[in-house]
């Protein structure tokens, strides 16, 4: 299911990801007139919003979920300039049959839809479980990172079970798009059906 969250969040939600100091994601664009502390900065990652949504569903008795969001993350530029808008796809899953391979298959399938034959390598973010995460790369470019959320990070979002998230850099992925062969163009004209009646002598047997 597709979800849609606000683009502004609390800075504490970003800090909850355990991102190391000095990372640009901990220096979000601050709003001049926020509605409150919980909506005071522009999100630099879609993961906090995804984890909050997963937590909300868990606490409402939803036993399994597969969710995704396509939206922008915002990166600060020079003073006085508008921030960079980073188009991102974020997916989150949990449930009895969900595991690391579930989120990995989603990522590989997504690459395959645009003809990208990707390689899977060891790697992840600070909010991932160090032994259950990976990155997807094609032609030397990393376009996705995925894995199980670290238990300490999950606990900060009031999640007490295993959840898995995927982040895809969509501009990088689309720049790697390959042509898909074996596809024909649709006909220029609509199909035509004809009902033909033929008059023959009654003596004709066929």
Backbone as numpy.savetxt, mean C-alpha at the origin, in Angstrom:
# Nx Ny Nz CAx CAy CAz Cx Cy Cz
-10.04 -4.28 1.51 -10.88 -3.09 1.51 -10.00 -1.85 1.51
-10.45 -0.83 0.79 -9.72 0.43 0.77 -10.17 1.30 1.94
-9.20 1.96 2.56 -9.50 2.89 3.64 -8.99 4.27 3.24
-9.46 5.29 3.94 -9.03 6.66 3.68 -8.91 7.37 5.01
-7.69 7.76 5.36 -7.42 8.44 6.62 -7.05 9.90 6.37
-7.09 10.68 7.43 -6.66 12.07 7.34 -5.16 12.13 7.06
-4.73 13.17 6.38 -3.31 13.36 6.08 -2.56 14.00 7.24
-3.27 14.45 8.26 -2.59 15.03 9.42 -2.82 14.15 10.64
-1.73 13.99 11.42 -1.74 13.09 12.56 -0.99 13.74 13.72
-0.82 12.97 14.79 -0.05 13.44 15.94 1.43 13.10 15.75
2.34 13.98 16.14 3.76 13.64 16.06 4.11 12.42 16.91
3.31 12.17 17.96 3.56 11.00 18.80 3.35 9.70 18.03
2.46 9.73 17.04 2.22 8.53 16.24 3.45 8.18 15.41
4.16 9.20 14.93 5.39 8.95 14.19 6.50 8.47 15.12
6.58 9.07 16.30 7.58 8.65 17.28 7.35 7.21 17.73
6.10 6.76 17.70 5.78 5.40 18.14 6.35 4.34 17.22
6.80 4.73 16.01 7.35 3.76 15.05 8.80 3.38 15.36
9.41 4.01 16.38 10.80 3.73 16.76 11.79 4.10 15.65
11.43 5.06 14.82 12.33 5.53 13.77 13.52 6.22 14.43
14.75 5.91 14.00 15.93 6.49 14.65 16.01 8.01 14.50
16.62 8.64 15.49 16.78 10.10 15.48 17.54 10.53 14.23
17.16 11.67 13.70 17.79 12.18 12.49 17.08 11.80 11.21
16.15 10.85 11.29 15.38 10.45 10.11 14.41 11.57 9.74
14.29 11.86 8.44 13.44 12.96 7.99 11.98 12.76 8.36
11.58 11.52 8.57 10.18 11.26 8.91 9.81 11.75 10.30
10.80 12.06 11.13 10.53 12.62 12.45 10.49 14.14 12.44
10.58 14.73 11.26 10.53 16.19 11.12 9.40 16.55 10.15
8.17 16.33 10.57 7.02 16.55 9.67 6.70 18.03 9.50
5.86 18.29 8.50 5.34 19.64 8.28 4.29 19.92 9.36
4.51 20.99 10.11 3.57 21.35 11.18 2.49 22.28 10.64
1.26 22.07 11.07 0.15 22.93 10.66 0.15 24.20 11.50
-0.16 25.32 10.89 -0.17 26.59 11.61 -1.36 26.71 12.55
-2.48 26.13 12.16 -3.69 26.27 12.97 -4.39 24.91 13.10
-3.75 23.95 13.81 -4.32 22.60 13.90 -5.57 22.55 14.78
-6.39 21.55 14.54 -7.57 21.36 15.38 -7.20 20.88 16.77
-6.02 20.24 16.87 -5.55 19.73 18.16 -4.22 19.04 17.97
-3.64 18.56 19.07 -2.34 17.91 18.99 -2.39 16.65 18.16
-3.51 15.95 18.17 -3.63 14.70 17.42 -3.68 14.90 15.92
-3.88 16.13 15.48 -3.92 16.43 14.04 -3.06 17.65 13.74
-1.86 17.68 14.31 -1.05 18.90 14.24 0.06 18.86 13.19
0.35 17.69 12.60 1.41 17.60 11.60 0.94 16.76 10.41
1.58 16.99 9.25 1.30 16.19 8.07 2.08 14.88 8.17
1.45 13.78 7.85 2.11 12.50 8.04 3.24 12.28 7.04
4.33 11.76 7.54 5.48 11.42 6.70 5.47 9.95 6.32
4.54 9.21 6.86 4.37 7.79 6.55 2.91 7.44 6.74
2.41 6.49 5.96 1.03 6.04 6.11 0.89 4.95 7.15
2.01 4.44 7.65 1.97 3.30 8.57 1.25 3.62 9.88
1.49 4.77 10.54 0.76 5.03 11.78 -0.76 5.01 11.60
-1.23 5.58 10.49 -2.67 5.59 10.23 -3.19 4.18 10.01
-2.40 3.36 9.29 -2.80 1.98 9.05 -2.87 1.20 10.36
-1.87 1.37 11.21 -1.87 0.65 12.49 -3.02 1.09 13.38
-3.34 2.37 13.36 -4.48 2.87 14.14 -5.78 2.26 13.63
-5.91 2.13 12.31 -7.12 1.54 11.72 -7.21 0.05 12.05
-6.09 -0.66 11.95 -6.09 -2.08 12.31 -6.47 -2.25 13.78
-5.91 -1.41 14.64 -6.23 -1.49 16.07 -7.71 -1.25 16.32
-8.26 -0.25 15.63 -9.67 0.07 15.80 -10.56 -1.10 15.40
-10.21 -1.76 14.31 -11.00 -2.92 13.87 -10.86 -4.09 14.83
-9.65 -4.32 15.32 -9.44 -5.41 16.27 -10.29 -5.23 17.52
-10.35 -4.02 18.02 -11.08 -3.76 19.26 -12.58 -3.70 19.05
-12.99 -3.82 17.79 -14.43 -3.89 17.51 -14.83 -5.29 17.05
-13.96 -6.24 17.32 -14.30 -7.64 17.09 -14.13 -8.14 15.68
-13.43 -7.37 14.83 -13.16 -7.83 13.46 -11.99 -8.80 13.53
-12.25 -10.08 13.24 -11.25 -11.13 13.47 -10.15 -11.16 12.43
-10.41 -10.66 11.23 -9.38 -10.64 10.20 -9.64 -9.47 9.24
-8.57 -8.97 8.68 -8.72 -7.81 7.80 -7.57 -7.76 6.82
-7.87 -7.24 5.63 -6.87 -6.92 4.62 -7.25 -5.54 4.08
-6.47 -4.55 4.45 -6.81 -3.17 4.14 -5.68 -2.52 3.34
-6.03 -1.49 2.56 -4.99 -0.73 1.87 -5.42 0.73 1.76
-4.43 1.58 1.63 -4.68 3.00 1.43 -3.67 3.53 0.42
-4.12 4.37 -0.49 -3.25 5.05 -1.45 -3.38 6.54 -1.18
-2.30 7.16 -0.76 -2.34 8.57 -0.42 -0.92 9.13 -0.41
-0.80 10.40 -0.11 0.51 11.06 -0.07 1.08 11.08 1.33
2.40 10.86 1.41 3.16 11.23 2.58 3.86 12.54 2.24
4.22 13.32 3.25 4.73 14.67 3.01 6.12 14.83 3.61
7.04 15.31 2.78 8.42 15.51 3.22 8.79 16.99 3.14
9.36 17.48 4.25 9.73 18.89 4.33 10.82 19.22 3.30
10.68 20.38 2.65 11.71 20.89 1.75 12.35 22.13 2.39
12.96 22.93 1.58 13.57 24.15 2.11 12.50 25.07 2.68
12.91 25.92 3.63 11.98 26.83 4.27 11.31 27.71 3.23
10.00 27.83 3.31 9.24 28.65 2.38 8.73 27.89 1.17
9.21 26.64 0.97 8.77 25.84 -0.17 7.71 24.83 0.27
6.85 24.49 -0.66 5.84 23.47 -0.37 6.52 22.12 -0.19
5.97 21.25 0.65 6.59 19.94 0.88 6.47 19.03 -0.34
7.36 18.06 -0.42 7.23 17.01 -1.43 6.05 16.13 -1.07
5.28 15.72 -2.07 4.17 14.80 -1.86 4.57 13.44 -2.44
4.68 12.46 -1.57 5.18 11.14 -1.95 4.01 10.16 -2.03
3.59 9.85 -3.25 2.46 8.95 -3.43 2.83 7.54 -2.99
2.08 7.03 -2.04 2.42 5.76 -1.38 1.21 4.86 -1.29
1.45 3.56 -1.42 0.43 2.57 -1.11 0.85 1.86 0.17
-0.06 1.80 1.12 0.19 1.09 2.38 -0.89 0.04 2.56
-0.47 -1.17 2.86 -1.42 -2.27 3.11 -1.17 -2.85 4.49
-2.22 -3.32 5.12 -2.10 -3.95 6.43 -3.01 -5.17 6.52
-2.49 -6.24 7.12 -3.28 -7.47 7.25 -3.10 -8.08 8.63
-4.10 -8.78 9.07 -4.01 -9.63 10.26 -5.09 -10.69 10.16
-4.98 -11.71 10.97 -5.95 -12.80 10.96 -5.27 -14.13 11.18
-6.06 -15.18 11.40 -5.51 -16.50 11.71 -4.64 -17.04 10.59
-4.98 -16.76 9.34 -4.22 -17.30 8.21 -3.21 -16.31 7.65
-3.09 -15.15 8.27 -2.16 -14.12 7.78 -0.79 -14.31 8.41
0.25 -14.20 7.58 1.61 -14.26 8.08 2.52 -13.43 7.17
3.81 -13.54 7.38 4.77 -12.78 6.58 4.59 -13.04 5.10
4.32 -14.29 4.74 4.22 -14.65 3.33 2.96 -14.07 2.69
1.94 -13.82 3.50 0.72 -13.20 2.97 1.01 -11.81 2.43
1.69 -11.00 3.24 1.99 -9.64 2.81 3.05 -9.63 1.71
3.95 -10.61 1.74 4.96 -10.69 0.68 4.31 -11.03 -0.65
3.37 -11.96 -0.67 2.69 -12.33 -1.91 1.90 -11.16 -2.48
1.32 -10.34 -1.61 0.60 -9.16 -2.08 1.56 -8.21 -2.79
2.74 -8.01 -2.20 3.73 -7.09 -2.78 4.24 -7.61 -4.12
4.56 -8.90 -4.18 5.07 -9.48 -5.43 4.00 -9.45 -6.50
2.76 -9.74 -6.13 1.65 -9.68 -7.10 1.48 -8.27 -7.64
1.59 -7.27 -6.74 1.43 -5.89 -7.17 2.49 -5.52 -8.20
3.74 -5.95 -7.96 4.78 -5.71 -8.95 4.49 -6.40 -10.26
3.96 -7.60 -10.18 3.64 -8.36 -11.39 2.57 -7.72 -12.23
1.67 -6.95 -11.62 0.60 -6.32 -12.39 1.13 -5.27 -13.37
2.33 -4.76 -13.12 2.93 -3.79 -14.05 4.16 -4.39 -14.73
4.25 -5.72 -14.71 5.31 -6.39 -15.44 6.67 -6.37 -14.76
6.71 -6.07 -13.46 7.98 -5.98 -12.74 8.34 -7.33 -12.13
9.48 -7.87 -12.53 10.00 -9.11 -11.96 10.98 -8.71 -10.86
10.52 -8.71 -9.62 11.32 -8.15 -8.52 12.07 -9.24 -7.76
13.08 -8.80 -7.04 13.83 -9.69 -6.16 13.51 -9.31 -4.72
13.51 -10.31 -3.86 13.21 -10.10 -2.44 14.53 -10.18 -1.68
14.79 -9.18 -0.85 16.05 -9.15 -0.11 15.79 -8.84 1.36
16.77 -9.15 2.18 16.66 -8.86 3.60 16.66 -7.35 3.80
15.80 -6.88 4.65 15.73 -5.45 4.92 14.39 -5.07 5.47
14.30 -3.91 6.07 13.05 -3.46 6.65 13.23 -2.12 7.32
12.22 -1.73 8.07 12.25 -0.47 8.79 12.36 -0.75 10.29
12.57 0.32 11.05 12.73 0.17 12.50 11.46 -0.38 13.16
10.31 -0.15 12.53 9.06 -0.63 13.12 8.75 -2.09 12.76
9.62 -2.74 12.00 9.42 -4.14 11.64 10.12 -5.07 12.63
9.60 -6.29 12.73 10.30 -7.35 13.45 11.58 -7.65 12.67
12.75 -7.61 13.33 14.02 -7.74 12.58 14.18 -9.05 11.81
13.50 -10.10 12.22 13.64 -11.38 11.53 12.51 -11.72 10.60
11.54 -10.81 10.46 10.36 -11.08 9.64 10.02 -9.87 8.79
10.99 -9.42 8.01 10.77 -8.28 7.13 11.62 -8.43 5.88
11.28 -7.69 4.86 12.00 -7.79 3.58 11.75 -6.54 2.76
12.56 -6.39 1.72 12.39 -5.29 0.78 12.32 -5.86 -0.62
11.62 -5.21 -1.51 11.51 -5.62 -2.91 12.30 -4.64 -3.77
13.07 -5.21 -4.69 13.94 -4.39 -5.51 13.85 -4.86 -6.96
13.99 -3.91 -7.88 14.03 -4.22 -9.31 14.98 -3.23 -9.98
15.88 -3.76 -10.77 16.87 -2.94 -11.47 17.63 -2.02 -10.52
17.92 -2.55 -9.33 18.68 -1.80 -8.34 17.90 -0.78 -7.55
16.59 -0.68 -7.81 15.76 0.30 -7.11 14.82 -0.40 -6.14
14.85 0.05 -4.89 13.93 -0.50 -3.90 12.61 0.24 -3.97
11.52 -0.50 -4.18 10.22 0.15 -4.32 9.22 -0.27 -3.25
9.57 -1.25 -2.42 8.63 -1.68 -1.39 9.37 -2.26 -0.20
8.76 -2.11 0.97 9.29 -2.70 2.19 8.10 -3.28 2.95
8.29 -4.43 3.56 7.16 -5.13 4.17 7.62 -5.99 5.34
6.67 -6.42 6.15 7.02 -7.33 7.23 6.05 -7.25 8.39
6.37 -8.07 9.41 5.59 -8.06 10.64 5.96 -6.84 11.47
4.97 -6.22 12.07 5.23 -5.06 12.92 5.88 -5.53 14.22
6.91 -4.82 14.64 7.61 -5.17 15.88 6.62 -5.16 17.04
6.67 -6.16 17.94 5.71 -6.22 19.04 5.67 -4.96 19.90
6.83 -4.32 20.12 6.85 -3.10 20.93 6.10 -1.97 20.23
6.26 -1.87 18.92 5.55 -0.84 18.16 4.06 -1.14 18.14
3.71 -2.41 17.91 2.30 -2.79 17.90 1.63 -2.46 19.23
2.35 -2.69 20.33 1.79 -2.43 21.66 1.47 -0.95 21.85
2.26 -0.08 21.23 2.01 1.37 21.36 0.73 1.78 20.65
0.28 0.94 19.73 -1.00 1.19 19.05 -2.10 0.30 19.63
-1.82 -0.26 20.79 -2.80 -1.11 21.50 -3.18 -2.34 20.68
-2.16 -2.93 20.03 -2.36 -4.16 19.26 -1.61 -5.28 19.95
-2.32 -6.37 20.24 -1.71 -7.46 21.01 -1.57 -8.74 20.19
-1.62 -8.63 18.89 -1.44 -9.79 18.03 -0.56 -9.41 16.85
-0.19 -10.39 16.06 0.69 -10.13 14.92 -0.05 -9.42 13.80
0.52 -8.32 13.35 -0.02 -7.61 12.20 1.12 -7.36 11.22
0.77 -7.21 9.96 1.78 -7.10 8.90 1.44 -5.90 8.03
2.49 -5.14 7.66 2.26 -3.95 6.85 3.20 -3.94 5.65
2.76 -3.26 4.62 3.51 -3.10 3.38 3.47 -1.64 2.97
4.61 -1.09 2.58 4.67 0.26 2.02 5.28 0.19 0.63
4.62 0.80 -0.34 5.09 0.79 -1.73 5.28 2.22 -2.20
6.46 2.52 -2.72 6.75 3.80 -3.35 6.20 3.73 -4.77
5.00 4.28 -4.98 4.31 4.10 -6.26 5.02 4.77 -7.44
5.57 5.97 -7.32 6.29 6.54 -8.48 7.46 5.67 -8.91
8.20 5.12 -7.94 9.33 4.26 -8.29 8.84 2.99 -8.99
7.76 2.41 -8.46 7.22 1.19 -9.07 6.73 1.47 -10.49
6.00 2.55 -10.69 5.44 2.83 -12.01 6.53 3.17 -13.01
7.65 3.73 -12.54 8.77 4.02 -13.45 9.42 2.74 -13.95
9.20 1.63 -13.23 9.76 0.34 -13.61 8.81 -0.46 -14.49
7.64 0.08 -14.78 6.61 -0.65 -15.52 7.12 -1.16 -16.86
6.81 -2.41 -17.15 7.21 -3.06 -18.40 5.98 -3.28 -19.27
6.15 -3.25 -20.60 5.00 -3.54 -21.47 4.56 -4.99 -21.32
3.28 -5.20 -21.37 2.73 -6.55 -21.26 2.39 -7.03 -22.66
3.07 -8.09 -23.11 2.90 -8.57 -24.48 1.73 -9.56 -24.56
1.26 -9.79 -25.79 0.17 -10.74 -26.00 -1.20 -10.14 -25.83
-1.24 -8.81 -25.72 -2.52 -8.13 -25.56 -2.90 -7.46 -26.88
-4.13 -7.67 -27.34 -4.60 -7.07 -28.59 -5.51 -5.88 -28.28
-5.49 -4.93 -29.18 -6.38 -3.79 -29.03 -7.83 -4.22 -29.20
-8.73 -3.51 -28.54 -10.15 -3.78 -28.70 -10.59 -3.37 -30.10
-11.60 -4.05 -30.69 -12.09 -3.66 -32.02 -12.59 -2.21 -32.03
-12.37 -1.54 -33.12 -12.81 -0.14 -33.23 -14.33 -0.03 -33.32
-14.96 -1.07 -33.85 -16.41 -1.03 -34.08 -17.10 -2.09 -33.23
-18.34 -1.83 -32.83 -19.07 -2.82 -32.01 -19.41 -4.07 -32.83
-19.62 -5.15 -32.12 -19.98 -6.41 -32.77 -21.36 -6.29 -33.43
-21.56 -7.02 -34.51 -22.83 -7.00 -35.22 -23.38 -8.42 -35.31
-24.65 -8.60 -34.94 -25.31 -9.91 -35.06 -26.37 -9.82 -36.15
-26.42 -10.87 -37.00 -27.40 -10.86 -38.09 -28.27 -12.11 -37.99
-29.58 -11.93 -38.18 -30.53 -13.04 -38.21 -31.00 -13.15 -39.66
-30.59 -14.22 -40.36 -30.86 -14.34 -41.79 -31.96 -15.40 -42.02
-32.99 -15.04 -42.80 -34.06 -15.98 -43.19 -33.91 -16.29 -44.68
-33.91 -17.58 -45.03 -33.74 -18.00 -46.43 -34.99 -18.77 -46.87
-35.55 -18.39 -48.02 -36.73 -19.06 -48.55 -36.30 -20.16 -49.51
-36.70 -21.41 -49.26 -36.37 -22.53 -50.15 -37.64 -23.33 -50.42
-37.54 -24.19 -51.40 -38.71 -25.03 -51.74 -38.98 -26.04 -50.62
-40.26 -26.39 -50.47 -40.62 -27.35 -49.42 -40.00 -28.72 -49.66
-39.64 -28.99 -50.91 -39.05 -30.30 -51.24 -37.60 -30.43 -50.77
-36.96 -29.31 -50.41 -35.56 -29.39 -49.96 -35.49 -30.04 -48.62
-34.67 -31.11 -48.51 -34.57 -31.83 -47.23 -33.63 -31.14 -46.24
-32.70 -30.37 -46.69 -31.76 -29.71 -45.77 -31.30 -28.41 -46.40
